[in-house]
Short mmCIF file of C-alpha atoms and ligand atoms in Angstrom, two decimals:
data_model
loop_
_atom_site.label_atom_id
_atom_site.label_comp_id
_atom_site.label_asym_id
_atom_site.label_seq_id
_atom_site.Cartn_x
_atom_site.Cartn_y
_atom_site.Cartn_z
CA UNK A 25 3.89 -49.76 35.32
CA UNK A 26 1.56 -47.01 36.89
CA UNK A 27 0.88 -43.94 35.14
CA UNK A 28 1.49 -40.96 36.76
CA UNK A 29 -1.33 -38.01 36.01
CA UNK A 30 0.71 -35.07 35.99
CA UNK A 31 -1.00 -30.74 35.41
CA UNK A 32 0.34 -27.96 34.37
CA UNK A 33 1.83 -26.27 37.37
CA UNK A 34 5.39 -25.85 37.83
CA UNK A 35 6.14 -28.28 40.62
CA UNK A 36 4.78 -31.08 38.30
CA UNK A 37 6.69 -30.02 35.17
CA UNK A 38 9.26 -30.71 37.01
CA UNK A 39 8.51 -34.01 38.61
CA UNK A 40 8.03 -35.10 34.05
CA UNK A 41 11.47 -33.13 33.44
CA UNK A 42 13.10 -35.19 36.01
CA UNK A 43 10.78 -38.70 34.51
CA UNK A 44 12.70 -37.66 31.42
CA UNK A 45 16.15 -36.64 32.63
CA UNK A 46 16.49 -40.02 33.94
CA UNK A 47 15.14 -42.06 30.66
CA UNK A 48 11.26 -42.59 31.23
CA UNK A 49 8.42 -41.46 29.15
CA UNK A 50 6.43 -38.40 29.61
CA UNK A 51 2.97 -37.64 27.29
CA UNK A 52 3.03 -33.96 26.52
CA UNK A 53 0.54 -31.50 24.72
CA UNK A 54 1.58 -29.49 22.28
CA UNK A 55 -1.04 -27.74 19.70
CA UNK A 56 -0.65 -30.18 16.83
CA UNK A 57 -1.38 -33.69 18.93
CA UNK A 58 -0.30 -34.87 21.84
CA UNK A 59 3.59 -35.91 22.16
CA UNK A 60 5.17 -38.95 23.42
CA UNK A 61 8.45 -37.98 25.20
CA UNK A 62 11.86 -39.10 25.66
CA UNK A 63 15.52 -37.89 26.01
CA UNK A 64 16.12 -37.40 21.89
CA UNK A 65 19.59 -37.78 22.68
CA UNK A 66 19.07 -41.02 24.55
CA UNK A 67 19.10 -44.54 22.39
CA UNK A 68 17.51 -46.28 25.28
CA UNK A 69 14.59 -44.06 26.52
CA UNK A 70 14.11 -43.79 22.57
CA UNK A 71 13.78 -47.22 22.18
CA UNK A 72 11.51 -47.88 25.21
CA UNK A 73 8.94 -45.31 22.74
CA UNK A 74 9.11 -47.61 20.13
CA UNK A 75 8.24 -50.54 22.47
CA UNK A 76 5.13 -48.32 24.20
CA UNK A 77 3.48 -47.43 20.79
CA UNK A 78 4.29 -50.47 19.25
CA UNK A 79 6.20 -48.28 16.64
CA UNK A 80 8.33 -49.57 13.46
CA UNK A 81 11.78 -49.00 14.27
CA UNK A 82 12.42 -47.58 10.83
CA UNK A 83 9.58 -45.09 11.57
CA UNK A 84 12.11 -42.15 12.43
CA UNK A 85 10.93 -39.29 15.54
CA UNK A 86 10.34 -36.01 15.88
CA UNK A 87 12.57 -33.99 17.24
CA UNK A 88 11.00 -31.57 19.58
CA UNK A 89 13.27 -28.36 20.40
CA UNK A 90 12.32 -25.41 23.10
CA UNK A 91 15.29 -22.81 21.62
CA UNK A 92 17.15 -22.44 18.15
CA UNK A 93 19.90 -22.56 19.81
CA UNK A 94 19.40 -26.25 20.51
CA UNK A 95 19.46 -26.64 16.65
CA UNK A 96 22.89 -26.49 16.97
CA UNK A 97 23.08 -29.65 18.99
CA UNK A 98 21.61 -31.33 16.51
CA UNK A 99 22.68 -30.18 12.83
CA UNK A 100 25.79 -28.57 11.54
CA UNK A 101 23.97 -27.04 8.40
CA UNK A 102 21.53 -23.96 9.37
CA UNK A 103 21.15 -23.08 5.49
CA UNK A 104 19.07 -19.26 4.99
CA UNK A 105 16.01 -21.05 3.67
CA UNK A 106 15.66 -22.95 7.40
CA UNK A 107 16.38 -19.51 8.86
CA UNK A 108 13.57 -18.19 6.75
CA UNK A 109 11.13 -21.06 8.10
CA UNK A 110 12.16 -21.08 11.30
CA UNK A 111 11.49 -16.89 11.26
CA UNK A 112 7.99 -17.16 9.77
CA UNK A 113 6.68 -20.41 11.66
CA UNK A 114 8.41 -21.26 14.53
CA UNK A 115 7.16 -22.12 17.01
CA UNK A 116 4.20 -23.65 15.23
CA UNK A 117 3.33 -26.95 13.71
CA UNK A 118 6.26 -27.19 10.86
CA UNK A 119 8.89 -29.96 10.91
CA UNK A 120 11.84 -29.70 8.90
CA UNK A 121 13.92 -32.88 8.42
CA UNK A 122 17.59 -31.50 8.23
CA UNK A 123 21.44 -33.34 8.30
CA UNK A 124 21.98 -35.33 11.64
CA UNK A 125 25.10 -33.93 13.50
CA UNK A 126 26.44 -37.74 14.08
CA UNK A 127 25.85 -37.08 18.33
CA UNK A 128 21.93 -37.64 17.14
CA UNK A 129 21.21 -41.15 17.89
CA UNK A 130 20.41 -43.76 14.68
CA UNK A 131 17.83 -44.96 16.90
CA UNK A 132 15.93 -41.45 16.73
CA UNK A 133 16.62 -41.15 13.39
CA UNK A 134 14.89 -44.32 12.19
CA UNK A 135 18.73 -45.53 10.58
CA UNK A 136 18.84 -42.06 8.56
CA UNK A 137 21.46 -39.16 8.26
CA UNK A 138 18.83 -37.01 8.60
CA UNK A 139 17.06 -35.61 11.41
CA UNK A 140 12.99 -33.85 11.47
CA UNK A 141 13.24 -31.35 13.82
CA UNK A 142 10.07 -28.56 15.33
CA UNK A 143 9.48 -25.75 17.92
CA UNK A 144 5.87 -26.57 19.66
CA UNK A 145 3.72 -23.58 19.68
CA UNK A 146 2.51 -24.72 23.69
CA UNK A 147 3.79 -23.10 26.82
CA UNK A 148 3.49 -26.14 28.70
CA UNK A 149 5.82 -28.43 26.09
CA UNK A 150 8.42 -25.52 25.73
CA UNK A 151 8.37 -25.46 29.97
CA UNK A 152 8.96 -29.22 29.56
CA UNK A 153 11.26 -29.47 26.90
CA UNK A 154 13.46 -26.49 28.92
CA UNK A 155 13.29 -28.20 32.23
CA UNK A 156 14.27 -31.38 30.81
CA UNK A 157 17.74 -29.81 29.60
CA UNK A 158 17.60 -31.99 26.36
CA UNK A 159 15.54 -32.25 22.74
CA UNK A 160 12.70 -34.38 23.26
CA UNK A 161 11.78 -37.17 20.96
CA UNK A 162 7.87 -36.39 20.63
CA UNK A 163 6.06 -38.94 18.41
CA UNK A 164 1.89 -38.93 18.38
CA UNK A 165 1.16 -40.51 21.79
CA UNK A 166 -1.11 -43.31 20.49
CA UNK A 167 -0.76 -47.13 19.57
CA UNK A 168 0.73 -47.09 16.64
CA UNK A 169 -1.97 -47.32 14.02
CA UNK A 170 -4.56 -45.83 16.31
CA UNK A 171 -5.50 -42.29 15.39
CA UNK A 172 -3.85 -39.27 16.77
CA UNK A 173 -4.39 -38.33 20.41
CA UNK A 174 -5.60 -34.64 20.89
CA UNK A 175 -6.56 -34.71 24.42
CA UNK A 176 -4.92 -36.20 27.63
CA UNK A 177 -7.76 -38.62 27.77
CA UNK A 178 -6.90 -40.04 24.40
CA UNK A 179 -3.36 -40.58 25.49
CA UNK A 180 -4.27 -42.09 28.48
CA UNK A 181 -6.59 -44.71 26.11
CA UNK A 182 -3.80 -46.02 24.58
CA UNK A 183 -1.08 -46.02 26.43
CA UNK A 184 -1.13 -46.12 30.10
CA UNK A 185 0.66 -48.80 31.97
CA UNK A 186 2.92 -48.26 29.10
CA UNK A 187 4.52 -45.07 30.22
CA UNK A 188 5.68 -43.21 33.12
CA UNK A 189 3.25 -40.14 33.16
CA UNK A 190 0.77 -38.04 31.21
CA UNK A 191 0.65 -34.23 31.55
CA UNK A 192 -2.73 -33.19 31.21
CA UNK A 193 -2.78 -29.53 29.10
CA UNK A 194 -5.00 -28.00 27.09
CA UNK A 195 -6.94 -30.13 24.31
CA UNK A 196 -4.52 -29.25 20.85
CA UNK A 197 -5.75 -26.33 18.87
CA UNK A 198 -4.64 -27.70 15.33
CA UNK A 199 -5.39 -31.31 15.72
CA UNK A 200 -3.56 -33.35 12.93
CA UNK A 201 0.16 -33.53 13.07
CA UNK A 202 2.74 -31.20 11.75
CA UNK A 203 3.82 -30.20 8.03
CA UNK A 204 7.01 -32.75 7.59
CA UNK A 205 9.46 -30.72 4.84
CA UNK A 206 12.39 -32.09 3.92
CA UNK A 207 15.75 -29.01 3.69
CA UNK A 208 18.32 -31.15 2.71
CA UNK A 209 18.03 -30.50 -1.37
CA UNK A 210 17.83 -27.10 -2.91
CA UNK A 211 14.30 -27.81 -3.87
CA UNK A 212 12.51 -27.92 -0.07
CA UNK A 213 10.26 -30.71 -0.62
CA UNK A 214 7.13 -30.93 1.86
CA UNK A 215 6.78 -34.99 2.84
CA UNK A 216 3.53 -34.92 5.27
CA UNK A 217 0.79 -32.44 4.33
CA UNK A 218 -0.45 -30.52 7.69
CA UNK A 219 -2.56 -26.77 8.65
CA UNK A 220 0.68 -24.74 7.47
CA UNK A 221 0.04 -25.40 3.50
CA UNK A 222 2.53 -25.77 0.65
CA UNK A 223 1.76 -22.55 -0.83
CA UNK A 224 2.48 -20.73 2.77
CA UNK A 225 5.68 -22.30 2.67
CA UNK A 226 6.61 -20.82 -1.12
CA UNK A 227 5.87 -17.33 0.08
CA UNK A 228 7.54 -17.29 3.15
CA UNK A 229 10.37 -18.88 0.76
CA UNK A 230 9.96 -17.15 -2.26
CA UNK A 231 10.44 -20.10 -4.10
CA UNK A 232 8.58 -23.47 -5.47
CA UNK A 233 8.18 -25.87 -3.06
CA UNK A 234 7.67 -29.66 -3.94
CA UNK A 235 5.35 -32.37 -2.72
CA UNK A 236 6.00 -35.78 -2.41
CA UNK A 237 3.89 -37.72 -5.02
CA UNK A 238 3.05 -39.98 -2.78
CA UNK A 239 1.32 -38.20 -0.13
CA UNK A 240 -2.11 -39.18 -1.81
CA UNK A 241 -1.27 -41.99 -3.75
CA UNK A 242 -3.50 -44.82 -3.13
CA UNK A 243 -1.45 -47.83 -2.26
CA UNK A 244 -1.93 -51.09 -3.83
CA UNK A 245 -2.80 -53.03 -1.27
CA UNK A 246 -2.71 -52.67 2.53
CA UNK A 247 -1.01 -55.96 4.44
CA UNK A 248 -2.06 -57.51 7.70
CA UNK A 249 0.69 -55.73 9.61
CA UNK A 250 0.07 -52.76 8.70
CA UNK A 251 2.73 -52.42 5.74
CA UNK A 252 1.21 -50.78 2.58
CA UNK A 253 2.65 -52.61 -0.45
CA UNK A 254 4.88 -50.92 -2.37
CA UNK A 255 4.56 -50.39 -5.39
CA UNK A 256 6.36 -48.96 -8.43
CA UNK A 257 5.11 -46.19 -7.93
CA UNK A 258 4.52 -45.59 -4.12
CA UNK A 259 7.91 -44.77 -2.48
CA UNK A 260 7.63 -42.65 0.02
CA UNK A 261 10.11 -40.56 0.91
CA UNK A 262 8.96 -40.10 4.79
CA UNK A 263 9.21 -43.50 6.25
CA UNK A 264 6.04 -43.09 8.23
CA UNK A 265 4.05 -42.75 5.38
CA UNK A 266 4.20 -46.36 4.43
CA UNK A 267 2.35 -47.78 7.27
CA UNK A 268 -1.54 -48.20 7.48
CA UNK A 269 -2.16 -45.11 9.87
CA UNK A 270 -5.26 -43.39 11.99
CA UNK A 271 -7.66 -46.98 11.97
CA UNK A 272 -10.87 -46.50 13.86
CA UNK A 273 -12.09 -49.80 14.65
CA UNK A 274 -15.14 -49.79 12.81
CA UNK A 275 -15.18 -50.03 8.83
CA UNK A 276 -14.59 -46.29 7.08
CA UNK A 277 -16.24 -45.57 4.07
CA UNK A 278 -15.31 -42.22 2.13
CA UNK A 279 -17.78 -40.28 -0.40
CA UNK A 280 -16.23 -38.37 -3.12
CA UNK A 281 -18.10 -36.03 -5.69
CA UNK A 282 -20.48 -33.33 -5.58
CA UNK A 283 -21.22 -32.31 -2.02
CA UNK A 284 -25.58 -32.76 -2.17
CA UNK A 285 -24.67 -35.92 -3.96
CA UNK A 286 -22.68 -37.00 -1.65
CA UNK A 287 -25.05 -35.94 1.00
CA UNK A 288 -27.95 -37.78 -0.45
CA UNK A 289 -25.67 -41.43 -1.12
CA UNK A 290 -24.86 -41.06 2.66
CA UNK A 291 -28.32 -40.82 3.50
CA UNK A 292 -29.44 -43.64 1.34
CA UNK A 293 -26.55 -46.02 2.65
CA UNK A 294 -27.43 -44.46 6.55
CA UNK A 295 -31.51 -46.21 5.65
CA UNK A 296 -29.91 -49.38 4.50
CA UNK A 297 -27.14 -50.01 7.13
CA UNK A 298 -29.92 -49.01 9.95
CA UNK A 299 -32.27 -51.58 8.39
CA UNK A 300 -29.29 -54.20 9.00
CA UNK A 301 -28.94 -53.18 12.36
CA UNK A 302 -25.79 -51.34 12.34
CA UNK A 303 -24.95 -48.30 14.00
CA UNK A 304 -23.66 -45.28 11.81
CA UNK A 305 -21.50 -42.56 12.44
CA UNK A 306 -21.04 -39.49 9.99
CA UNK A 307 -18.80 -37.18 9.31
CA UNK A 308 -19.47 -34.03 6.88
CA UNK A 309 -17.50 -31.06 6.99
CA UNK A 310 -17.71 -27.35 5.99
CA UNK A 311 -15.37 -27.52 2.69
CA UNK A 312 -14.58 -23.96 3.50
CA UNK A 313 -13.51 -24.64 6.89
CA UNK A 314 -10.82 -27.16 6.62
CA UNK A 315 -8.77 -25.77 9.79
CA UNK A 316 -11.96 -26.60 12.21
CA UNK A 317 -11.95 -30.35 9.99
CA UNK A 318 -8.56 -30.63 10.99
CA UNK A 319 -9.36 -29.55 14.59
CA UNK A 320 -12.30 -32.46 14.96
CA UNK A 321 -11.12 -35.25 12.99
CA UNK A 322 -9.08 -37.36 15.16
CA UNK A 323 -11.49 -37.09 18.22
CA UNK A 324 -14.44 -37.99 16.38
CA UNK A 325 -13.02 -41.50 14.87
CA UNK A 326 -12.23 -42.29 18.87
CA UNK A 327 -15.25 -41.18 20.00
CA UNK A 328 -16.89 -43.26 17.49
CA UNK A 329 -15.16 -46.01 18.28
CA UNK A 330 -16.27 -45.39 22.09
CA UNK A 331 -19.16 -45.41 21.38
CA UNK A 332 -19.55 -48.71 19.33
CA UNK A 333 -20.60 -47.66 15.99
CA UNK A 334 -19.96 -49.89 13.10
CA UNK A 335 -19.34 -47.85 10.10
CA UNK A 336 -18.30 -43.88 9.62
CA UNK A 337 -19.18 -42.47 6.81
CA UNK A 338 -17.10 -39.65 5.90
CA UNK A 339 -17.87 -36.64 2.87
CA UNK A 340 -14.58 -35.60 1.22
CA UNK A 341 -12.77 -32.21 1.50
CA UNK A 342 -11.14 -30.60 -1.55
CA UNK A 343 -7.97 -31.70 -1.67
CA UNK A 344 -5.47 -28.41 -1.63
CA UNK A 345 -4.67 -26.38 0.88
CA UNK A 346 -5.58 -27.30 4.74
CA UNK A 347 -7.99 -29.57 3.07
CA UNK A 348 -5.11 -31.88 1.17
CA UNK A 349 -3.78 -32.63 4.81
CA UNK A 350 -6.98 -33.81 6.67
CA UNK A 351 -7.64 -36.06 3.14
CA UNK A 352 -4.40 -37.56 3.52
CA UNK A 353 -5.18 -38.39 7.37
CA UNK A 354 -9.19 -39.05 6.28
CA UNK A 355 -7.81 -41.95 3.16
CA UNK A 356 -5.52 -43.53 5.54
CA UNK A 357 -8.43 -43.68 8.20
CA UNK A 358 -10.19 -45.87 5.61
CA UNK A 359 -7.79 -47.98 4.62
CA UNK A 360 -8.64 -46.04 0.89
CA UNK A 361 -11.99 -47.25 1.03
CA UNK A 362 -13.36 -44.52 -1.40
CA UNK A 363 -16.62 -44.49 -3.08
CA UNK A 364 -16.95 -42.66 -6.06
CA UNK A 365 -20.73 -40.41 -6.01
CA UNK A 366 -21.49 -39.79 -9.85
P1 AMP B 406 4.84 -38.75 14.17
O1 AMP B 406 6.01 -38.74 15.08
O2 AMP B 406 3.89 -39.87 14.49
O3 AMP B 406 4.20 -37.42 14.02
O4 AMP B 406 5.46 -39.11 12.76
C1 AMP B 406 6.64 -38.45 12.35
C2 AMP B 406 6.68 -38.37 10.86
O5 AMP B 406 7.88 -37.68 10.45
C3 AMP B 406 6.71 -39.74 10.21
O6 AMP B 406 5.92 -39.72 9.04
C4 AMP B 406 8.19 -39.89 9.90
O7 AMP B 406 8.41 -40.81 8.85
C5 AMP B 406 8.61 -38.47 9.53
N1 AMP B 406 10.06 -38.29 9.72
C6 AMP B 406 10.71 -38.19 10.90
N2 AMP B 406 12.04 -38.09 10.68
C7 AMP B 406 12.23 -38.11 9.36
C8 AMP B 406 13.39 -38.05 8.51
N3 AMP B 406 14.61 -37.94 9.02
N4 AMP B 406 13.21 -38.10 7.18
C9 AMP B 406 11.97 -38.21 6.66
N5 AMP B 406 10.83 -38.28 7.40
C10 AMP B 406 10.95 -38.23 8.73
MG1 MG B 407 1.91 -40.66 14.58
#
């Protein structure tokens, strides 16, 4: 299949809208990662995304939605507390997993009765998703397994031949993947850490929200395709985050403790991979400036990987607030290949 490069301007929105109206597959941008598309609302152009990312078909999508209105198309129950979100962050890069209306296809769904839906804060997948007349099914655009794709370039990496075009926006602002929270209990309970943190969401509820234990729970053991075990004790809730996720190709190491510690192990492992011959990539962020972590993350592991080094070394962000998101993409990066810096 050839890959159609598509811009920005109106004429080629269209030419996607139409790719999509009649069941193909359209790469989007939105400001979280770049979106795979497909009719939402269409079993078959939702199963040909599964096929192009090589996606678990228990793995449920994203809903993408241009309008509340086109809530309404997919759930029956609009309680106050998803007004309340919707008011304070849509659009923007929150995901609320609400009751399927029984029109939403199982395929979408992953099998559930429940549906994750978002608004996109991007003019160009709002355009699209309008054009298109329908809810988009907008998954990362990578390989599944492959880290997140923030530019056009990345999506283009992994997937073309695979899928009918790519529109080529702007590179995403946020650059890890949406807050998942799940509405459908009393207590909203947040199932995929992202920039839009678990305390914003109390405030703008004015209530506790939870968080799934097992967003940074270290699985026991990681399988060969890509299954983490599970454990007792590691069920998670979101059926994504049971898969081995964001793998660079080379090996990942992580450094935990105090940062000049962890500066100074880095260094001395840097001297003694070099001596072997390896090449070394490293990754140290400002702990104080988890959104620009966020930002860089994904396109540094693929750029490492383009450029052939062997190991990453990465320093470890405090885990609360934006910083509890990138860890949970950073640990699954490594595999949970954590050294501890006493
Ligand atoms: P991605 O499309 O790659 O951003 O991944 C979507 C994430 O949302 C995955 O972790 C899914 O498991 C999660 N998700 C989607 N729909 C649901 C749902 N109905 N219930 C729980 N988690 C969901
Ligand atoms: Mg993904």
């Amino acid at each position: 299949m050839e890959t159609r490069i598509l811009g920005i301007s109106e004429k080629d929105i269209q030419v996607a809208a139409d790719i999509l109206k009649t069941g193909g597959l359209v790469g989007f941008p939105t400001e979280t990662v770049y979106g795979l598309g497909a009719n939402a609302m269409d079993s078959e152009a939702v199963g040909k995304v599964y096929a192009a990312k090589g996606r678990p078909s228990d793995n449920p999508m994203i809903v993408h939605i241009a309008g509340e209105k086109e809530m309404e198309r997919l759930t029956d129950v609009i309680t106050p507390d998803m007004k309340r979100l919707m008011e304070a962050f849509w659009p923007g890069p929150l995901t609320m997993v609400v009751p399927a209306r029984p029109e939403v296809p199982r395929v979408t769904t992953g099998g559930l009765d429940t549906v994750a839906v978002r608004m996109p804060d991007s003019s160009t997948a709002l355009e699209l998703i309008r054009e298109a007349g329908c809810p988009l099914a907008g998954p990362s655009a990578n390989l599944s397994g492959h880290p997140s794709p923030t530019t056009a370039a990345h999506v283009y990496d992994d997937l073309h031949g695979r899928i009918d075009a790519i529109i080529q926006g702007e590179p995403c602002k946020v650059g890890i993947e949406s807050t998942v929270i799940d509405m459908t209990s009393d207590k909203p309970m947040i199932l995929r850490p992202g920039i839009i943190t678990p305390e914003e969401l109390s405030t703008a509820l004015g209530k506790d929200v939870g968080i799934d234990p097992a967003i940074l729970k270290k699985p026991e053991i990681v399988k060969g395709d890509g299954l983490l075990e599970t454990g007792e004790d590691f069920k998670p809730k979101s059926p994504g985050m049971k898969y081995k996720h964001y793998a660079p190709k080379a090996e990942m190491i992580i450094f935990k403790g105090d940062p000049e510690k962890v500066r100074l192990a880095i260094a001395e492992e840097k001297l003694l991979r070099t001596g072997y011959g390896q090449k070394v990539g490293i990754i140290i962020y400002d702990n104080d400036n988890p959104k620009e972590a966020a930002h860089r993350f994904f396109a540094q592991l693929r750029a490492f990987d383009k450029s052939g080094v062997d190991v990453i070394m990465a320093a470890a962000l405090e885990e609360d607030g934006v910083g509890l998101a990138v860890m949970n993409r950073m640990f699954k990066s490594a595999g949970y290949n954590i050294r501890e810096v006493k």
